[in-house]
PDB file of C-alpha atoms in Angstrom:
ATOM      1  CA  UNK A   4      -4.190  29.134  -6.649  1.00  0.00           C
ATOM      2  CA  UNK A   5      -7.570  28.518  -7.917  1.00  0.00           C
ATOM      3  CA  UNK A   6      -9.979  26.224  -6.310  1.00  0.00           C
ATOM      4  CA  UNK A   7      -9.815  23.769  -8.859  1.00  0.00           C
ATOM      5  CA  UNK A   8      -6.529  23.828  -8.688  1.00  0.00           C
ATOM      6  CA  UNK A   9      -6.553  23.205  -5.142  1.00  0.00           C
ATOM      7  CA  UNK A  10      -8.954  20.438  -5.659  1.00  0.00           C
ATOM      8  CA  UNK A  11      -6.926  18.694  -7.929  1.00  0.00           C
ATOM      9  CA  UNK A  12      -3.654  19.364  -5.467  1.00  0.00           C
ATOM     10  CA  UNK A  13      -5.419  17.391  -2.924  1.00  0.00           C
ATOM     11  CA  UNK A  14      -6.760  14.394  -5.054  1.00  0.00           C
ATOM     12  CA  UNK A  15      -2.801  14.095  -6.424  1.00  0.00           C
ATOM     13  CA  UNK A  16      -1.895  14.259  -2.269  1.00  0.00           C
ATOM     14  CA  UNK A  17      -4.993  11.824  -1.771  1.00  0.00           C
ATOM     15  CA  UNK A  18      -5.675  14.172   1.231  1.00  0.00           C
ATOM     16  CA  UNK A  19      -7.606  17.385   2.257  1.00  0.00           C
ATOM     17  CA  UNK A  20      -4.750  20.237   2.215  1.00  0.00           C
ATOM     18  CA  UNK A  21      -3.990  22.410   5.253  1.00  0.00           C
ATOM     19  CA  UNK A  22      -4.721  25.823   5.261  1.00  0.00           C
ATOM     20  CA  UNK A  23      -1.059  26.412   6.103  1.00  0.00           C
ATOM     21  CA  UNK A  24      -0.360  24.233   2.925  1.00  0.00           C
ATOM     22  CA  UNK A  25      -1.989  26.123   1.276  1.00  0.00           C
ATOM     23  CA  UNK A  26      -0.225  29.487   1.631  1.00  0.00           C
ATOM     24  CA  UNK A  27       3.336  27.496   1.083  1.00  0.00           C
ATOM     25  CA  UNK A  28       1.784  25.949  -2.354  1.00  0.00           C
ATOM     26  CA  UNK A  29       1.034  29.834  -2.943  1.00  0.00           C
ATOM     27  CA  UNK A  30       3.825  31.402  -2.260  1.00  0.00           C
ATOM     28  CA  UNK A  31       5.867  28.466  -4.444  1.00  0.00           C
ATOM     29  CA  UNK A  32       3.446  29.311  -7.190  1.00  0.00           C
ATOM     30  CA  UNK A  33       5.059  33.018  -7.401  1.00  0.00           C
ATOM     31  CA  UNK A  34       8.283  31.999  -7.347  1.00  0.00           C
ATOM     32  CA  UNK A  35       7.106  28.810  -9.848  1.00  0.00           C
ATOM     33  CA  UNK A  36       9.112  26.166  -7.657  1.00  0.00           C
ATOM     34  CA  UNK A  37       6.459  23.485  -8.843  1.00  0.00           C
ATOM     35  CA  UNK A  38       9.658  20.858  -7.682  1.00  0.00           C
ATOM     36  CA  UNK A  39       8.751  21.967  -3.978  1.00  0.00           C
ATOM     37  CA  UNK A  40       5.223  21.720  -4.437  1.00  0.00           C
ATOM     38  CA  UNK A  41       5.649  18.607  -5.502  1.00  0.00           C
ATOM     39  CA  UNK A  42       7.631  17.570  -2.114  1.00  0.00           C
ATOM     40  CA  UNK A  43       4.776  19.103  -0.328  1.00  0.00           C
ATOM     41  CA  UNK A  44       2.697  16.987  -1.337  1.00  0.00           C
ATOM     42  CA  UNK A  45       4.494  14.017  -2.023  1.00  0.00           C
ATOM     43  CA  UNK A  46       4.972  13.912   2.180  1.00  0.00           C
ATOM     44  CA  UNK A  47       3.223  10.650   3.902  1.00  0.00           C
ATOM     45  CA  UNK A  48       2.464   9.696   0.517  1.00  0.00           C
ATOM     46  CA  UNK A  49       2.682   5.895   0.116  1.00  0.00           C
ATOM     47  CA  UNK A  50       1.821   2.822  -2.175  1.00  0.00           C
ATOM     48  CA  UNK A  51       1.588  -0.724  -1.641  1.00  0.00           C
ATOM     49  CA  UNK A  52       4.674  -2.395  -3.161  1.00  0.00           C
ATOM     50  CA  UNK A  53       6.303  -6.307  -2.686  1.00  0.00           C
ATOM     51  CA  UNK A  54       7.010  -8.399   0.818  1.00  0.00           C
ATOM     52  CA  UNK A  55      10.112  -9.476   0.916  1.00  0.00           C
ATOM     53  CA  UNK A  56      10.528 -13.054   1.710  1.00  0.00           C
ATOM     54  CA  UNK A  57      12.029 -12.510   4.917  1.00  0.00           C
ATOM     55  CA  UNK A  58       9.435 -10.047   6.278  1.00  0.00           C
ATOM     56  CA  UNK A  59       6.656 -12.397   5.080  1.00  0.00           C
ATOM     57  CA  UNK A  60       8.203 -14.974   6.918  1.00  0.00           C
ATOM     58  CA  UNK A  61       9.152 -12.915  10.358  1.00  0.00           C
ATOM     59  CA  UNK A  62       5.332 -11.767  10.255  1.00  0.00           C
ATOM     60  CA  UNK A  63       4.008 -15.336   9.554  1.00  0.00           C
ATOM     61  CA  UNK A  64       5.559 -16.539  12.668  1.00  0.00           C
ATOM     62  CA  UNK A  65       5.222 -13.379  14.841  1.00  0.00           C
ATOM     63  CA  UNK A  66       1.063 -13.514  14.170  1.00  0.00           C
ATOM     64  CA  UNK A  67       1.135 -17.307  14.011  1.00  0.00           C
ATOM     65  CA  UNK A  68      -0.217 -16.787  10.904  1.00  0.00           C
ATOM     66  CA  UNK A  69       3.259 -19.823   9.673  1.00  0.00           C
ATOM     67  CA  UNK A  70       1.228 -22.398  11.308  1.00  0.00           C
ATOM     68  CA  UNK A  71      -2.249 -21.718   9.932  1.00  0.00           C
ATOM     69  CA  UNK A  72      -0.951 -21.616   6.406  1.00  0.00           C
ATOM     70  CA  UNK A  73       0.545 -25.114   6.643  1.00  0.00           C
ATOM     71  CA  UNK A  74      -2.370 -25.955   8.217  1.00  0.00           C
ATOM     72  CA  UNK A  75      -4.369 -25.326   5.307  1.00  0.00           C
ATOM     73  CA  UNK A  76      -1.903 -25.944   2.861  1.00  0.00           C
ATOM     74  CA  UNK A  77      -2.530 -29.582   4.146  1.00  0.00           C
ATOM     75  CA  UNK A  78      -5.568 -30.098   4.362  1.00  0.00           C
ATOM     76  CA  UNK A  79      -7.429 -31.156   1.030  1.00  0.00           C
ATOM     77  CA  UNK A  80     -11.073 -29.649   2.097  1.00  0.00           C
ATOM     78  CA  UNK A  81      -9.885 -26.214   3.316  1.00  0.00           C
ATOM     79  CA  UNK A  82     -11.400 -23.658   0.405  1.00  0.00           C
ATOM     80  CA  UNK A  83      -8.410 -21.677   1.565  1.00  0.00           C
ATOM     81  CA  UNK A  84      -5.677 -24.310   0.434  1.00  0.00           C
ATOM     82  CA  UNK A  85      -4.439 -23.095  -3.201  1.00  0.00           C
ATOM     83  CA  UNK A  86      -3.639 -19.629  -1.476  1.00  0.00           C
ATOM     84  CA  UNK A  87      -2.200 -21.439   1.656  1.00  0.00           C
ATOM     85  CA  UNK A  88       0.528 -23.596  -1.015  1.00  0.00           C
ATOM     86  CA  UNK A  89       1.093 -20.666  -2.786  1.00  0.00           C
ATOM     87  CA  UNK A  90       1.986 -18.712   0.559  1.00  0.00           C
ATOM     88  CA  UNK A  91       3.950 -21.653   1.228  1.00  0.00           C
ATOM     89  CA  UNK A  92       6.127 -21.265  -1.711  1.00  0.00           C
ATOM     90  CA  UNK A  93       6.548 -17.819  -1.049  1.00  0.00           C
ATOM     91  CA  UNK A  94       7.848 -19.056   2.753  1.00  0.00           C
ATOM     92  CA  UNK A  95      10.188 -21.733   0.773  1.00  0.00           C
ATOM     93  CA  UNK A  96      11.692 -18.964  -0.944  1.00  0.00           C
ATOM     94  CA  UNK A  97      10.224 -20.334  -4.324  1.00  0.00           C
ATOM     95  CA  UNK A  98       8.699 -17.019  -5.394  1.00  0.00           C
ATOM     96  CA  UNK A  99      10.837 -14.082  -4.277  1.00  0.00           C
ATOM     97  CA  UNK A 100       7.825 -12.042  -2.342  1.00  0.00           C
ATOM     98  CA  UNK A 101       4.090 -11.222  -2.306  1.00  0.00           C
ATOM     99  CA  UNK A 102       3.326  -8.143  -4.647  1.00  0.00           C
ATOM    100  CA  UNK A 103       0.669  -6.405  -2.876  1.00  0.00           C
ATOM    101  CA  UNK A 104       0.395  -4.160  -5.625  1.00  0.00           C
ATOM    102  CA  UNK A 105      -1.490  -6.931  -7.400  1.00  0.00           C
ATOM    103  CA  UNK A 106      -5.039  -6.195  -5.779  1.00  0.00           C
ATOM    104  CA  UNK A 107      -5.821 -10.005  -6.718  1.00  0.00           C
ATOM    105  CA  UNK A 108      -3.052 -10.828  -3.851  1.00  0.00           C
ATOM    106  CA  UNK A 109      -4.542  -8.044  -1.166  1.00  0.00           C
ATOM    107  CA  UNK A 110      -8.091 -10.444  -2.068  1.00  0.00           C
ATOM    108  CA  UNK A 111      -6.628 -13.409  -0.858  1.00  0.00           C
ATOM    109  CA  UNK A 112      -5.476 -11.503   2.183  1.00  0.00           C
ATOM    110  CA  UNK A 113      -9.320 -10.305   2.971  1.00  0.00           C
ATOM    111  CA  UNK A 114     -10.367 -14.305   2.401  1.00  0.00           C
ATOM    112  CA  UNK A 115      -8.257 -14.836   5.684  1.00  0.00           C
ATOM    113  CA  UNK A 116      -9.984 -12.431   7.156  1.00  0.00           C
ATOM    114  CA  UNK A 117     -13.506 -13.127   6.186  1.00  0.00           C
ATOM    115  CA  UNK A 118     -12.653 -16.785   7.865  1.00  0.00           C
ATOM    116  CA  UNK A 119     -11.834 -15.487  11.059  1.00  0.00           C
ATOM    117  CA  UNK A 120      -7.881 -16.585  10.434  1.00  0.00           C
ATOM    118  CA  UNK A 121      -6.103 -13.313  10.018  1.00  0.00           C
ATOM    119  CA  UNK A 122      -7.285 -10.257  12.630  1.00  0.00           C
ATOM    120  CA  UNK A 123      -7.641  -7.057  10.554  1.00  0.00           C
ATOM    121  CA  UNK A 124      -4.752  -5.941  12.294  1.00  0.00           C
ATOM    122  CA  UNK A 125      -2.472  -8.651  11.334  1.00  0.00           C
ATOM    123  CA  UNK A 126      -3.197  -7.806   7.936  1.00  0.00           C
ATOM    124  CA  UNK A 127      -2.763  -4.162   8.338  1.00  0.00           C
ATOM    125  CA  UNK A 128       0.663  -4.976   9.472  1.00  0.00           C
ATOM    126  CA  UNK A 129       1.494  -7.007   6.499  1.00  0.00           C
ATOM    127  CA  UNK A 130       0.354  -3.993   4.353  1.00  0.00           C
ATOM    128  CA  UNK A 131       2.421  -2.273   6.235  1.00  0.00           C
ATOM    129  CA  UNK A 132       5.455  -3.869   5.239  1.00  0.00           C
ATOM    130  CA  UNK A 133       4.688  -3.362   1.792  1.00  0.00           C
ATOM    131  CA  UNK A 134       4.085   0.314   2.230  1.00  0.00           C
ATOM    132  CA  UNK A 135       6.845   2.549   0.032  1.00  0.00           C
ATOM    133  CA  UNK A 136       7.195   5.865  -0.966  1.00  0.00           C
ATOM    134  CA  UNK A 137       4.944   7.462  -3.571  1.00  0.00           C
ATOM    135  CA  UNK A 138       6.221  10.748  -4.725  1.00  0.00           C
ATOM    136  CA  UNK A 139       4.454  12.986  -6.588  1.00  0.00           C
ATOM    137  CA  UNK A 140       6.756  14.063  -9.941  1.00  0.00           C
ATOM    138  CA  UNK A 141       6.787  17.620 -11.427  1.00  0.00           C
ATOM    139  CA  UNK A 142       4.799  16.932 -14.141  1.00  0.00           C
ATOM    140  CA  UNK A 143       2.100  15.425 -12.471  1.00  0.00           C
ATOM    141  CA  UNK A 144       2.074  18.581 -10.360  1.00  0.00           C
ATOM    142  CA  UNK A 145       2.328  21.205 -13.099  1.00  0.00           C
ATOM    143  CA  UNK A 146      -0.204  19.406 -15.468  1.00  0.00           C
ATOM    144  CA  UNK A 147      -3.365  20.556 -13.085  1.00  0.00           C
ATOM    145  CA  UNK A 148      -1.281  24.094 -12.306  1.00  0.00           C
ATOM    146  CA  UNK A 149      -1.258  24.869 -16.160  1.00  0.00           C
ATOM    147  CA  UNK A 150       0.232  28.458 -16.639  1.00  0.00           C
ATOM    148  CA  UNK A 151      -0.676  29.748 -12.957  1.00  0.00           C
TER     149      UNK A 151
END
């Protein structure tokens, strides 16, 4: 494997490879098994993805995070309040989740945050439950591998 190869192997992986990684991605590159390179590096890879309405709503009330949204959904002066009525209608079960995907939606999450409403943790938890899988596909793999 070149080095630019192995650069570009460890962008896709969004991580530094191991040297033990490495020899594996090698030794698949003799044998041309680009499929279980592609597993390799697809491990631990994730994306963020939607919040189901129930897991918004059990993390709402586990971080107490339910009562400060209809706190602010309430009140007429909070600069927080469209977000807060729109996380209300999520909690209603008017919109079917939060996309997290959507960076504009991750925003409002870092405007809780920036007002001291939502610990970083809290947050990181929500993200969390958006997490899913993002595998890496053969053809994303083979396009930097070329004819090695």
């Amino acid at each position: 494997m070149t080095d630019a190869q192995a650069l570009a192997l460890a962008a896709m992986a969004g991580r530094d490879l191991t040297d033990e990684e490495s020899a594996t991605i090698a030794e698949h590159l003799l044998t041309g098994n680009v499929g279980a390179i592609a597993t390799l590096l697809s491990a631990g890879r994730t994306k963020l993805g939607t919040v189901s309405v129930g897991d918004f709503a059990s993390w709402a009330a586990a971080t107490g995070m339910r009562a400060v949204i209809e706190d602010h959904a309430t009140n007429t002066q909070s600069p927080l309040r469209s977000i807060a009525l729109a996380l209300r209608d999520v909690l209603g079960g008017n919109i079917g989740g939060i996309r997290l995907d959507l960076q504009g939606n991750v925003d409002t999450l870092a405007a809780w945050v920036s007002a001291d409403l939502l610990s970083v943790e809290n947050r990181d938890a929500l993200l969390a439950l958006a997490s899913v899988d993002d595998p890496l596909t053969v053809d994303q793999v083979a396009q930097p591998l070329g004819d090695a």
